[in-house]
Amino acid sequence: MAERSSFNGSIGFVLAAAGSAVGLGNIWRFPYLASKDGGGLFLVIYLILALTFGFTLLTTEIAIGRKTKKSPLSAYRRIHPRFQNLGIIACIIPMIILPYYCVIGGWVMKYAVDFISLKGAETASDGYFTNFITSTTQPITYTVIFLVITAFIIFRGVNKGIEKYSKILMPLLLILIIGIAVFSLTISHTDSNGSTRTGLEGLKVFIIPDFQGLTIEKFSITLMDAMGQLFYSLSIAMGIMISYGSYVKDKDNLVESINRIEIFDTVVAFLAGMMIVPVVYVFSGYEGLNSSGPGLMFINIPKIFSSMGVIGIVLGAVFFLMVLFAAITSAMSILEAIVSSFMDKYGISRKKAVLIEFSIGLFLAILVCLGYNALYFEISLPNGVKAQILDLMDYFSNNILMPITAIATCVLIGWVRGPKTIIEEVTKNNESFSRKGLYRIMIKYICPILLIVLLLKSAGII
Ligand code: PFF
């Protein structure tokens, strides 16, 4: 059997994992939550959680990967035979996420193409987004292109694919996002009532803590929002970090790499806030800040860019290109989690594994696209969302299966095998692991409790 691939260096690993972590969540949800939940207050809570909750879960998954040298489908069984089924769930999750993430990736690509071909102004017309996603061929075409690009990179393998493209796309992404964030601080706009708002005022909305009217209830909402966001943002419980961890060399310093991944992801989320909150605030005031997700990215932001004239068209092209890079590196990671699982479990070649998952993913992605026309339906989910096929898949994977997987992982490591399983892996070259004590308490007690609350909340039960 061929020797397992590994990342050439820790930079490749850090950029690949950060590429997975930095995705749509950083851009279309983090800035919205921060401005909704009291600016700096949200940021401080998010940072504290990143250093405790996020750090514990990320360390656990990456260390499980490196220790077992297996992808999620086989790794859990290696840690404990009774947890074999957890591996199956950890492989089903990325199989559900990949198709709909590629559909959204296709939407991003369509907008990038529109802006780059100087047709950005059209995207601001009423009903543009709805007309696009309800049309028959366009969304499917863009989805297929997005999926083919992702599959091509994964087909090239760990070094010539994941590592190489992460090293190209991530620095580019960083340059583009810094460029837009700095630019957004320089803008100002006078609306029809004659009031002028500036980018710097928008920055204040994002970073200055707003304690006005703070109640225990509001504080707990902020806490839950920050936790849910962090959990998703670090690509936890998607099988990804286990499979990427399995490619890390034994001599590499895991603690150092994990710190860098967290810093990268948090810095990009912060830059996304610096970029989006001022732009939206300047052109749409506080009301504009009420939108997130597709509504923000595909309706409000294009309207703002179009109202800025030529500069807006350039800005739009740079923005959607940057989002496209973020989406591709995340989609790569989720496909790799599945492909490496198939390779490990069934002993098949990378080429075969990619072909199999490409076919399954393509079929499901087309169903997701058709969910907005031929297969349209609308059902209400327990969390209040009116769902089509895409939202249904998102709810089932994100809100139900992911928290359950993370809770089971905490039970496995915290209680069944013991935290030392991970601590020994992380310190096997005598690396210093100063948060060892914290890790033990987090994995045994605090993370499972927080995750149970997260599960009940995101499932819509409380
Ligand atoms: N951390 C990613 C994000 O913020 O978008 C989460 C993610 C989603 C990773 C979907 C990979 C993926 F396919």
Short mmCIF file of N, CA and C and ligand atoms in Angstrom, two decimals, residues 20-26 97-98 101 229 232-235 238 240 265 327 329-335, ligand 1:
data_model
loop_
_atom_site.label_atom_id
_atom_site.label_comp_id
_atom_site.label_asym_id
_atom_site.label_seq_id
_atom_site.Cartn_x
_atom_site.Cartn_y
_atom_site.Cartn_z
N SER A 20 -9.55 26.25 4.97
CA SER A 20 -10.83 25.60 5.28
C SER A 20 -11.65 26.47 6.23
N ALA A 21 -10.96 26.97 7.25
CA ALA A 21 -11.67 27.75 8.28
C ALA A 21 -12.22 29.06 7.71
N VAL A 22 -11.41 29.72 6.90
CA VAL A 22 -11.87 30.99 6.33
C VAL A 22 -12.82 30.68 5.17
N GLY A 23 -14.09 30.96 5.39
CA GLY A 23 -15.06 30.65 4.34
C GLY A 23 -16.19 31.65 4.37
N LEU A 24 -17.32 31.22 3.84
CA LEU A 24 -18.45 32.15 3.77
C LEU A 24 -18.87 32.64 5.15
N GLY A 25 -18.73 31.75 6.15
CA GLY A 25 -19.14 32.12 7.51
C GLY A 25 -18.42 33.38 8.00
N ASN A 26 -17.13 33.47 7.71
CA ASN A 26 -16.37 34.65 8.15
C ASN A 26 -16.91 35.92 7.52
N ILE A 97 -22.75 18.46 3.26
CA ILE A 97 -22.39 19.87 3.09
C ILE A 97 -21.84 20.17 1.69
N LEU A 98 -21.00 19.28 1.18
CA LEU A 98 -20.33 19.56 -0.11
C LEU A 98 -21.29 20.02 -1.21
N TYR A 101 -22.72 23.56 -0.55
CA TYR A 101 -21.67 24.58 -0.50
C TYR A 101 -21.20 24.89 -1.92
N GLN A 229 -20.93 30.64 15.95
CA GLN A 229 -20.11 31.17 14.86
C GLN A 229 -18.71 30.56 14.89
N TYR A 232 -18.61 26.87 13.77
CA TYR A 232 -18.70 26.73 12.32
C TYR A 232 -17.44 27.25 11.65
N SER A 233 -16.96 28.38 12.17
CA SER A 233 -15.84 29.04 11.51
C SER A 233 -14.56 28.21 11.55
N LEU A 234 -14.38 27.44 12.60
CA LEU A 234 -13.14 26.65 12.67
C LEU A 234 -13.29 25.31 11.94
N SER A 235 -14.37 25.14 11.22
CA SER A 235 -14.63 23.88 10.48
C SER A 235 -14.57 22.67 11.41
N MET A 238 -16.67 18.59 11.03
CA MET A 238 -17.00 18.32 9.63
C MET A 238 -16.07 17.23 9.08
N ILE A 240 -13.11 17.50 8.59
CA ILE A 240 -12.02 18.14 7.86
C ILE A 240 -10.71 18.14 8.64
N ASP A 265 -7.76 32.64 11.07
CA ASP A 265 -9.23 32.65 10.91
C ASP A 265 -9.85 33.86 11.59
N ALA A 327 -14.28 30.45 -0.68
CA ALA A 327 -15.20 29.32 -0.85
C ALA A 327 -14.48 28.11 -1.43
N THR A 329 -11.25 27.22 -1.13
CA THR A 329 -10.38 26.53 -0.18
C THR A 329 -11.20 25.77 0.89
N SER A 330 -12.40 26.26 1.18
CA SER A 330 -13.26 25.52 2.12
C SER A 330 -13.84 24.28 1.45
N ALA A 331 -14.29 24.45 0.21
CA ALA A 331 -14.87 23.30 -0.51
C ALA A 331 -13.82 22.20 -0.72
N MET A 332 -12.57 22.64 -0.99
CA MET A 332 -11.49 21.65 -1.13
C MET A 332 -11.39 20.78 0.12
N SER A 333 -11.43 21.44 1.27
CA SER A 333 -11.22 20.70 2.52
C SER A 333 -12.36 19.73 2.78
N ILE A 334 -13.56 20.14 2.42
CA ILE A 334 -14.69 19.25 2.72
C ILE A 334 -14.69 18.06 1.76
N LEU A 335 -14.26 18.28 0.53
CA LEU A 335 -14.15 17.16 -0.41
C LEU A 335 -13.03 16.21 0.03
N1 PFF B 1 -15.26 27.53 8.24
C1 PFF B 1 -16.02 27.46 7.05
C2 PFF B 1 -16.77 28.75 6.82
O1 PFF B 1 -16.70 29.64 7.67
O2 PFF B 1 -17.40 28.91 5.79
C3 PFF B 1 -16.95 26.33 7.24
C4 PFF B 1 -17.01 25.42 6.09
C5 PFF B 1 -18.16 25.28 5.44
C6 PFF B 1 -15.90 24.71 5.68
C7 PFF B 1 -18.27 24.47 4.37
C8 PFF B 1 -15.98 23.89 4.58
C9 PFF B 1 -17.16 23.80 3.95
F1 PFF B 1 -17.26 23.04 2.89
#
